[in-house]
XYZ file of C-alpha atoms in Angstrom:
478
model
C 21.553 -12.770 11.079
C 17.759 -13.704 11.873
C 14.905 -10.760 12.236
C 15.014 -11.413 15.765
C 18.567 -10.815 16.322
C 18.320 -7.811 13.703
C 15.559 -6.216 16.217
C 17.516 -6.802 18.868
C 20.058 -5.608 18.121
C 18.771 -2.156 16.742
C 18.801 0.977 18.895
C 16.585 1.982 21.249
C 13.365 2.941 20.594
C 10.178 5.439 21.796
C 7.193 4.784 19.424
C 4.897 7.801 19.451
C 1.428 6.775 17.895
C -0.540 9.966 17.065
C -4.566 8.770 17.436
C -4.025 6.189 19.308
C -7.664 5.709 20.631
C -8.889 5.604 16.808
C -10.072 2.757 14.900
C -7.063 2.341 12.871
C -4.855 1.772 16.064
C -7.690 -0.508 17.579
C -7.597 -2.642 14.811
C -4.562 -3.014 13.191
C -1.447 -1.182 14.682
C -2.311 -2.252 18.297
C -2.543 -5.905 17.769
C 0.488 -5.996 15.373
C 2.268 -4.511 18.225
C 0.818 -7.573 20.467
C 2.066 -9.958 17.923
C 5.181 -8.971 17.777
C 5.711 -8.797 21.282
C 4.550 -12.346 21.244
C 7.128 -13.335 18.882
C 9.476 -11.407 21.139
C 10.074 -9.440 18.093
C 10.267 -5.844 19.823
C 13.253 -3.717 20.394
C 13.973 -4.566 24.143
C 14.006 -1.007 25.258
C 10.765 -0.045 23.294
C 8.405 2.191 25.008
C 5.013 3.699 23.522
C 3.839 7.142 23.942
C 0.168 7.231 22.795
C -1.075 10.293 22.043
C -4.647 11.415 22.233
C -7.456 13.755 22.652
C -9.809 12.307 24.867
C -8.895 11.002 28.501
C -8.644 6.941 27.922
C -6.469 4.665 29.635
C -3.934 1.598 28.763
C -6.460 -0.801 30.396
C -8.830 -0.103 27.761
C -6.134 -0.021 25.132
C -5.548 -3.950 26.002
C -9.257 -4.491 26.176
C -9.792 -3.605 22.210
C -6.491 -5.576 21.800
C -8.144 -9.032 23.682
C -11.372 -8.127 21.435
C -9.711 -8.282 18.019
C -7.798 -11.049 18.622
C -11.086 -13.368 19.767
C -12.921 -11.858 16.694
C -10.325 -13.097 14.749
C -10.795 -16.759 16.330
C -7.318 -16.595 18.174
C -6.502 -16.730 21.827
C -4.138 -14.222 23.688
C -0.972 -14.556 26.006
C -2.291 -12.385 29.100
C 1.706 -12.247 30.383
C 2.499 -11.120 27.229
C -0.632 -8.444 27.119
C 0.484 -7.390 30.710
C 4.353 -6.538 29.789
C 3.001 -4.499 26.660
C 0.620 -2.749 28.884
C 3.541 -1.884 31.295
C 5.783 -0.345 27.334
C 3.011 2.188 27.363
C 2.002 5.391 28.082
C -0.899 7.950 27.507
C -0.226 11.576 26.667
C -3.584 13.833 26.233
C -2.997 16.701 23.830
C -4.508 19.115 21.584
C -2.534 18.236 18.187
C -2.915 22.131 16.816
C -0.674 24.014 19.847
C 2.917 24.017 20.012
C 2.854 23.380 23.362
C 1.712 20.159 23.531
C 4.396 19.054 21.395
C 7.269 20.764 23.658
C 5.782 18.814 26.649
C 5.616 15.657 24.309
C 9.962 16.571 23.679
C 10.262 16.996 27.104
C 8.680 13.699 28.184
C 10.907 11.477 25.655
C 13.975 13.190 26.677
C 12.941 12.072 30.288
C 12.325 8.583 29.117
C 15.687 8.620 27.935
C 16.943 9.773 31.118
C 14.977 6.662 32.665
C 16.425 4.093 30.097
C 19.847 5.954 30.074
C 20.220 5.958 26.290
C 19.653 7.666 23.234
C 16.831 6.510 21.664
C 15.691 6.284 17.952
C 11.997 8.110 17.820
C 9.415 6.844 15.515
C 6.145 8.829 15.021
C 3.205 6.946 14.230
C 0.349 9.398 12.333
C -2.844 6.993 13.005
C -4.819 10.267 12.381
C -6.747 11.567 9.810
C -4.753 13.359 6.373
C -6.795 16.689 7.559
C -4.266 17.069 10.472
C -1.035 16.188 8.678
C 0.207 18.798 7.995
C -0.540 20.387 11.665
C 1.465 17.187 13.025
C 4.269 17.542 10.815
C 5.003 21.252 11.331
C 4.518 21.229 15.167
C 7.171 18.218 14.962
C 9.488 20.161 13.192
C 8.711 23.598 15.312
C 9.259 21.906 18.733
C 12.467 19.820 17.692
C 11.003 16.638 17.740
C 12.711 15.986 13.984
C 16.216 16.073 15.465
C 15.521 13.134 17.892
C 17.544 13.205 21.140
C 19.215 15.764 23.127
C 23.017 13.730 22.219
C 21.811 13.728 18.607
C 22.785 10.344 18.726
C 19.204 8.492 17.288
C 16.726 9.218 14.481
C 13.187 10.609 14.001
C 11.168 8.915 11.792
C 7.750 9.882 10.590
C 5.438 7.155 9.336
C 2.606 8.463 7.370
C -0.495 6.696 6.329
C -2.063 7.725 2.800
C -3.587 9.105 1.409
C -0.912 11.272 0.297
C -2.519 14.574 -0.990
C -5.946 14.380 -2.797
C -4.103 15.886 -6.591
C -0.934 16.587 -7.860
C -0.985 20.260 -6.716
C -1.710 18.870 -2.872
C 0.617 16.123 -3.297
C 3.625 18.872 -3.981
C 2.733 21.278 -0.912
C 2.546 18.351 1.029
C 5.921 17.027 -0.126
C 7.669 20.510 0.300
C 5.871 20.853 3.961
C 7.672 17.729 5.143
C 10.684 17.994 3.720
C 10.779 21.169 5.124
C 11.040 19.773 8.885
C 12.348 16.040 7.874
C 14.665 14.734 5.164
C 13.755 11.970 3.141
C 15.290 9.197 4.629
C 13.311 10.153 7.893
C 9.906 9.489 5.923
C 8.133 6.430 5.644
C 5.058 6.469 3.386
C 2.718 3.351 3.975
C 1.427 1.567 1.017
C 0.112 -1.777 2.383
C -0.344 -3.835 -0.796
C 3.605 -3.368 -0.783
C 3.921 -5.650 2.721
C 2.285 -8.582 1.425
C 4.275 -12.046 0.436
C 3.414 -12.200 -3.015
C 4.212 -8.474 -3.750
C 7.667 -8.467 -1.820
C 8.456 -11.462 -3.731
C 7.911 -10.045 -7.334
C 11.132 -8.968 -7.452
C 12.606 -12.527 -6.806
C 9.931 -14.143 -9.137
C 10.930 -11.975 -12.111
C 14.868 -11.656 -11.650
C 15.743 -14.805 -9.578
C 14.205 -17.409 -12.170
C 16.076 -17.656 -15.364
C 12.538 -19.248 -17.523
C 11.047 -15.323 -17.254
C 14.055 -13.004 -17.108
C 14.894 -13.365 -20.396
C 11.239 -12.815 -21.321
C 9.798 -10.088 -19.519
C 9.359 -7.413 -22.125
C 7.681 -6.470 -25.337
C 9.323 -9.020 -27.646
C 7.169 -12.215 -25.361
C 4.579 -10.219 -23.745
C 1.736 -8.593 -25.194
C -0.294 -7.251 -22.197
C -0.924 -6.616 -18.289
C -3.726 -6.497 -16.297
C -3.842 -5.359 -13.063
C -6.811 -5.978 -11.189
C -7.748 -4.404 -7.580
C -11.518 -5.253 -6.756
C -13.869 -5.866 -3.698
C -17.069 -7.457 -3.577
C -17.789 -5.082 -0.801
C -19.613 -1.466 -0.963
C -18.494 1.775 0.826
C -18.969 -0.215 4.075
C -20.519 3.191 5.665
C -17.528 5.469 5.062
C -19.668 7.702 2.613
C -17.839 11.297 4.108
C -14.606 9.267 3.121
C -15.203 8.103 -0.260
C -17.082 11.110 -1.794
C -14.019 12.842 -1.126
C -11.551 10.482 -2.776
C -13.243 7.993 -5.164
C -11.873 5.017 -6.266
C -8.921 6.301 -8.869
C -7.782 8.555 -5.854
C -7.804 5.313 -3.410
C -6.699 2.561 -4.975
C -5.443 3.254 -8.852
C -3.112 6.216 -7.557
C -0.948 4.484 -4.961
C -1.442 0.791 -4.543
C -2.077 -0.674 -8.001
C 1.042 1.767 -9.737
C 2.850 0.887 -6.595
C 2.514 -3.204 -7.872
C 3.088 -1.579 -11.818
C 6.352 -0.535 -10.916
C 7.714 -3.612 -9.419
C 6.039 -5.807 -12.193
C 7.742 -3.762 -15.013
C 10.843 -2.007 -13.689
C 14.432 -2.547 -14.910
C 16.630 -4.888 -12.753
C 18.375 -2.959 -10.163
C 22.198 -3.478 -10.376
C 21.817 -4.286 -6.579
C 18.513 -5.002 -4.090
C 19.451 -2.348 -2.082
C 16.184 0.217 -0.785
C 17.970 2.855 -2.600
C 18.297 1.156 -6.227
C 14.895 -0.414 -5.851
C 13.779 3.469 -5.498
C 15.964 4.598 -8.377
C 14.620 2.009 -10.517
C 10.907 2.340 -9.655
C 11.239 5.955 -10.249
C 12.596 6.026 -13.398
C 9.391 3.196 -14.389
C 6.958 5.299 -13.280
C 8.082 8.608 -15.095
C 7.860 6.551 -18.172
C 4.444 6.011 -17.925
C 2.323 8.305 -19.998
C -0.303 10.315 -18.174
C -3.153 8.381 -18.591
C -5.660 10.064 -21.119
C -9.586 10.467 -20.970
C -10.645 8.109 -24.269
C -8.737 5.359 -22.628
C -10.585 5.148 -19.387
C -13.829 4.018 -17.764
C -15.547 5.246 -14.657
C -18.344 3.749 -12.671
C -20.570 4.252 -10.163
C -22.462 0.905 -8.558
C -26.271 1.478 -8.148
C -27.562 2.512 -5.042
C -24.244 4.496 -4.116
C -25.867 7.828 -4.229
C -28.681 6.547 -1.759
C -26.009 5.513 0.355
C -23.943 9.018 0.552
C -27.291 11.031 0.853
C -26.331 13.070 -2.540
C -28.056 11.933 -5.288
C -26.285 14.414 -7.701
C -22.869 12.449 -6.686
C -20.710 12.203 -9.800
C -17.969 10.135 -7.436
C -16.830 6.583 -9.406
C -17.032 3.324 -7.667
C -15.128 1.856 -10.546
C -12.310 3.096 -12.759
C -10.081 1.495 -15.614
C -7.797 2.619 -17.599
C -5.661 1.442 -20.159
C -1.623 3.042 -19.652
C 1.599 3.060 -22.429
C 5.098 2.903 -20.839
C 7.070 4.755 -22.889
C 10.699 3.225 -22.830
C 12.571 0.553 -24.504
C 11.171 -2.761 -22.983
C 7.374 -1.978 -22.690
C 6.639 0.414 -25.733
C 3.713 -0.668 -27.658
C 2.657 -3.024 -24.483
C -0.912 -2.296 -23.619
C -1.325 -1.611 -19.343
C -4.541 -2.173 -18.072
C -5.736 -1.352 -14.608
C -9.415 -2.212 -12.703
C -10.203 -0.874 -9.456
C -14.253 -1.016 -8.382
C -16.767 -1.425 -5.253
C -19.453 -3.842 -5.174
C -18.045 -6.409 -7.570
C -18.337 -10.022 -8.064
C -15.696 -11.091 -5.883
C -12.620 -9.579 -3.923
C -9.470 -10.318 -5.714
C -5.986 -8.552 -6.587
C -4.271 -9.602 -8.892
C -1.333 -8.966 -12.016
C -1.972 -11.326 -15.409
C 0.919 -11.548 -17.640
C -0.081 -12.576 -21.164
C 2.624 -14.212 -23.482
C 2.137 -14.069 -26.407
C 3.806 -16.178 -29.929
C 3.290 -13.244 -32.638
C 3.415 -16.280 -35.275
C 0.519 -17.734 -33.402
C -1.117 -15.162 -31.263
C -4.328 -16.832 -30.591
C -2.136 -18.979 -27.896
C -1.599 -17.588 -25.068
C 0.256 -18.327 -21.752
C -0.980 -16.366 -18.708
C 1.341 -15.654 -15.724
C -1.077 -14.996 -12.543
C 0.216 -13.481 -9.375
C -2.367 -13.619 -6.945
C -1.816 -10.773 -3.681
C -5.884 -11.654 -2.993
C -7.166 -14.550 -1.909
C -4.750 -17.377 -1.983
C -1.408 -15.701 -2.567
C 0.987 -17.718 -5.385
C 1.389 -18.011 -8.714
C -0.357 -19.443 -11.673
C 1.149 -20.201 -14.717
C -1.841 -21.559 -18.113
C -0.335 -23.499 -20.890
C -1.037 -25.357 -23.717
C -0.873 -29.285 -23.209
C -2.076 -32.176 -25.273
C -4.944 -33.808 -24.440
C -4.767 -37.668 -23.810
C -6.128 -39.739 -26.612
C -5.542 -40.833 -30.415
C -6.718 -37.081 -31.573
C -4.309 -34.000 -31.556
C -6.343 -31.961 -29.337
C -4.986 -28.892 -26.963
C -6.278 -28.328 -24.031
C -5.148 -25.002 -21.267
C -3.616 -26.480 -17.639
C -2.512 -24.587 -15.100
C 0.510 -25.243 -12.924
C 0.241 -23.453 -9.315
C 1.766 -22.264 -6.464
C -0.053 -21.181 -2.918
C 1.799 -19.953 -0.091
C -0.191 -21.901 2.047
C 0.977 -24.907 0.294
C 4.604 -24.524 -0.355
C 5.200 -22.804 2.809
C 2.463 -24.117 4.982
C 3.006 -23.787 8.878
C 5.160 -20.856 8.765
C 2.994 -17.663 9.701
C 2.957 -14.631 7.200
C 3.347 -11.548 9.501
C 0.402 -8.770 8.880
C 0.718 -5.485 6.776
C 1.877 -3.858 9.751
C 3.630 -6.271 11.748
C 5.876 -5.795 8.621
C 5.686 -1.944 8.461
C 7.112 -1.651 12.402
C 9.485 -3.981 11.750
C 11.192 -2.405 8.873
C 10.472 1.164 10.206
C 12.721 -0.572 13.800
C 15.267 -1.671 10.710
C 15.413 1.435 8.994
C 14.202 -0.035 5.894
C 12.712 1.899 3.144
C 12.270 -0.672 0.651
C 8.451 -0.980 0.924
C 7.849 2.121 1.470
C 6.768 4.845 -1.118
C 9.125 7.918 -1.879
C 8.261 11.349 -2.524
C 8.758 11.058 -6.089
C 7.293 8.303 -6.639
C 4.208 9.515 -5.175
C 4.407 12.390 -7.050
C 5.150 10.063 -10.430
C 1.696 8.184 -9.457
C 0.128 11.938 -9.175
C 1.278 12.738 -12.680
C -0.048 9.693 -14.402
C -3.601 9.959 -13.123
C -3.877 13.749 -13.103
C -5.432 13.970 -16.721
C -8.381 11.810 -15.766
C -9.127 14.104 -12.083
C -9.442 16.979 -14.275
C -11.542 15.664 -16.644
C -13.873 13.637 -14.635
C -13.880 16.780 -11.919
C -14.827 18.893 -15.202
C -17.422 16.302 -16.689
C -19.642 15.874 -13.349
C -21.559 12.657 -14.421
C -20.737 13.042 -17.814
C -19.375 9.503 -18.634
C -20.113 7.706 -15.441
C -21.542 4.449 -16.391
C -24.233 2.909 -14.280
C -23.702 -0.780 -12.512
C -25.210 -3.643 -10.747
C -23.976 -4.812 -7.360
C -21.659 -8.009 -7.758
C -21.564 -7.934 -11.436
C -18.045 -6.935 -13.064
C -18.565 -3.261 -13.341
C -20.035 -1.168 -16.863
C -20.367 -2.880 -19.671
C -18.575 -0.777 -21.777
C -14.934 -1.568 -19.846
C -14.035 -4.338 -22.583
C -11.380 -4.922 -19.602
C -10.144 -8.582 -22.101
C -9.918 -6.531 -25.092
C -6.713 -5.397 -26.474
C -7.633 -1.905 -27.519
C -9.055 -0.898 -24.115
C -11.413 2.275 -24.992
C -14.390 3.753 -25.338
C -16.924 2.414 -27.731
C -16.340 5.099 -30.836
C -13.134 6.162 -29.938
């Protein structure tokens, strides 16, 4: 069975998008939802409830849709713009009173009526983490967590991160939603997970027979996990002097691509094992500790944020252990960082011969730019002299699989979320795993102020003092 008969053949749907009007929706969720319709990739009963604070209407709502997709250099269907303007619907509500959400029940219960089915209900919160927890309890208050009047369909929530700002917050916040929806309700977007290249780690590793064997501490000898934009704050200085950059991109994304790079083969790719085995990954990890970690802060940040006692890093690495069987003794190392010389994510896989460890090979997955896979070895050079020379064998997406379109981070989110998918999405525990690991170095570096917060230029590779090549990743003296 195709995707498009999959969709089609899933229940009906109501999508509720909480925030709506916000910039989130404008530019991402809204035109995913136009590309899919374009692809005819929508349940066929789908209707969207949009939910928002402000009076706005859904002529606008195609207006920002038509504007992102010029921007983008494209050119829109305006048949296929009309019949998604005709799926939706505008609700105005104040998202902290019960009895907005009552009027919100009553209104999908009546679209039901209209459609004459049960329909699966999907909450969208495109709204800031601040209100969460609001959203989630007036859901559960109001009955909007048992779906339909029959009890026939689903709620499911779909949560953007971030997912509490420390451990502590990351537990009430677990216990407040499981408190109104089970587990298998939630869906927990990590975006990195949607892309190509990071859905098709799994494959890579356990589907070729030259690296299963391999992949452990007997062949290699280190990972590095890089995460890093050449781009500043952008303007979002309230944002980021809340969270920093080990709270935005080292705590869910990057461990998020750890796990699938070194967990244990499931003994079936079902959501569930994947889970179980990412899970059990992730607890092995040792928390990551203070004299193994580097923090940053680009210059000119503070000017930027209007606080020039900010202590908040632009740039964090760390160096991990994974204590189990396969990986103990393998060094982890993880880069995250603002302002950098170029935009690129990425997971290097050294190989290493212990009776010759100067030669390497180097397994690159590329997520950003140019998704594929790289693989440096060791080849003779032509001529009468024995000399070795390092050549790379490579494969792009837009190479191997070149005219067939990638769908978007969350083109792919609705469409597993319509599926009932939870493969690429995060669980509670894992979230809370990812919480652990990095809690050591919040305390600290809340405790330290700028104690330890190395100074560095725009567009160079962060402090000098992150030997980020070097084996024994630390602190000079340490």
């Amino acid at each position: 069975m195709n995707i498009e008969q999959a969709i089609k053949q899933t229940s009906p749907f109501t999508l509720t998008i909480f925030g709506i009007t916000g910039d989130l929706s404008g530019r991402m969720l809204l035109p995913a939802l136009y590309n899919l319709a374009l692809q005819d990739l929508l349940p066929e009963s789908l209707r969207i409830v949009g939910i928002t604070r402000r009076s706005y209407t859904v002529d606008k709502l195609l207006g920002r849709i038509k504007k992102t997709i010029v921007e983008e250099g494209g050119a829109y269907d305006e048949a296929v713009l009309e019949n998604l303007g005709k799926r939706i619907e505008l609700v105005t509500m104040d998202l902290t009173n019960i009895d907005g959400y009552i009027k919100l029940r009553q209104r999908l219960d009546a679209i039901e009526g209209e459609i004459e089915v049960c329909a699966n209900r999907l909450f969208y919160m495109a709204i800031p983490a601040q209100l969460f927890d609001d959203v989630v309890g007036y859901l559960g208050d109001s009955g909007l967590n048992r779906s339909c009047p029959h009890g026939t369909g689903q709620s499911r929530l779909l949560v953007e991160k971030p997912f509490g700002y420390d451990l502590d917050s990351a537990q009430t916040l677990v216990k407040r939603m499981r408190t109104h929806f089970e587990e298998r309700q939630i869906y927990r977007i990590d975006h990195f997970l949607t892309k190509e290249t990071a859905q098709n780690i799994l494959t890579f590793r356990f589907k070729n027979a030259l690296f299963k064997s391999v992949w452990d501490k007997h062949c290699i000898s280190r990972i590095l996990i890089s995460a890093t934009e050449a781009l500043d704050i952008e303007g979002r200085a309230n944002f980021y002097e809340q969270t920093g950059a080990l709270r935005d991109m080292i705590q869910g994304h990057v461990l998020q691509i750890l796990a699938l790079i070194t967990m244990d083969m499931p003994d079936v790719f079902t959501s569930k094992a994947i889970h179980e085995k990412k899970r059990a990954l992730l607890v092995a990890v040792e928390p990551a500790a203070y004299e193994r970690a580097t923090r940053g802060q680009y210059n000119g940040y503070r000017t930027e944020v209007k606080n020039p006692d900010s202590y908040i890093e632009t740039y964090a690495a760390l160096r991990l252990s994974i204590a189990n069987d396969r990986w103990k003794g393998v060094p982890i190392l993880l880069r995250t960082g603002k302002a950098l010389t170029k935009k690129t994510t990425d997971i290097k896989v050294i190989f290493t011969d212990h009776d010759e460890p100067k030669f390497d090979n180097i397994l690159t997955i590329r997520l950003v730019p140019n998704e594929g896979v790289s693989l440096h070895l060791r080849a003779k050079k032509p001529g009468f002299d024995d000399v070795m020379q390092d050549v790379s064998m490579d494969f792009y997406y837009s190479n191997s699989f070149a005219g067939i379109r990638q769908p978007t981070a969350y083109e792919r989110v609705l469409v597993d979320a319509f599926r009932g998918d939870q493969t690429l999405f995060a669980t509670s525990e894992e979230v809370l795993a990812n919480w652990r690991i990095i809690e050591p170095l919040l305390v600290a570096w809340g405790k330290d102020d700028s104690k330890g917060l190395e100074s560095y230029a725009k567009g160079s590779w962060g402090p000098i003092v992150a030997a980020w090549d070097c084996d024994k990743y630390q602190k000079p003296g340490k």
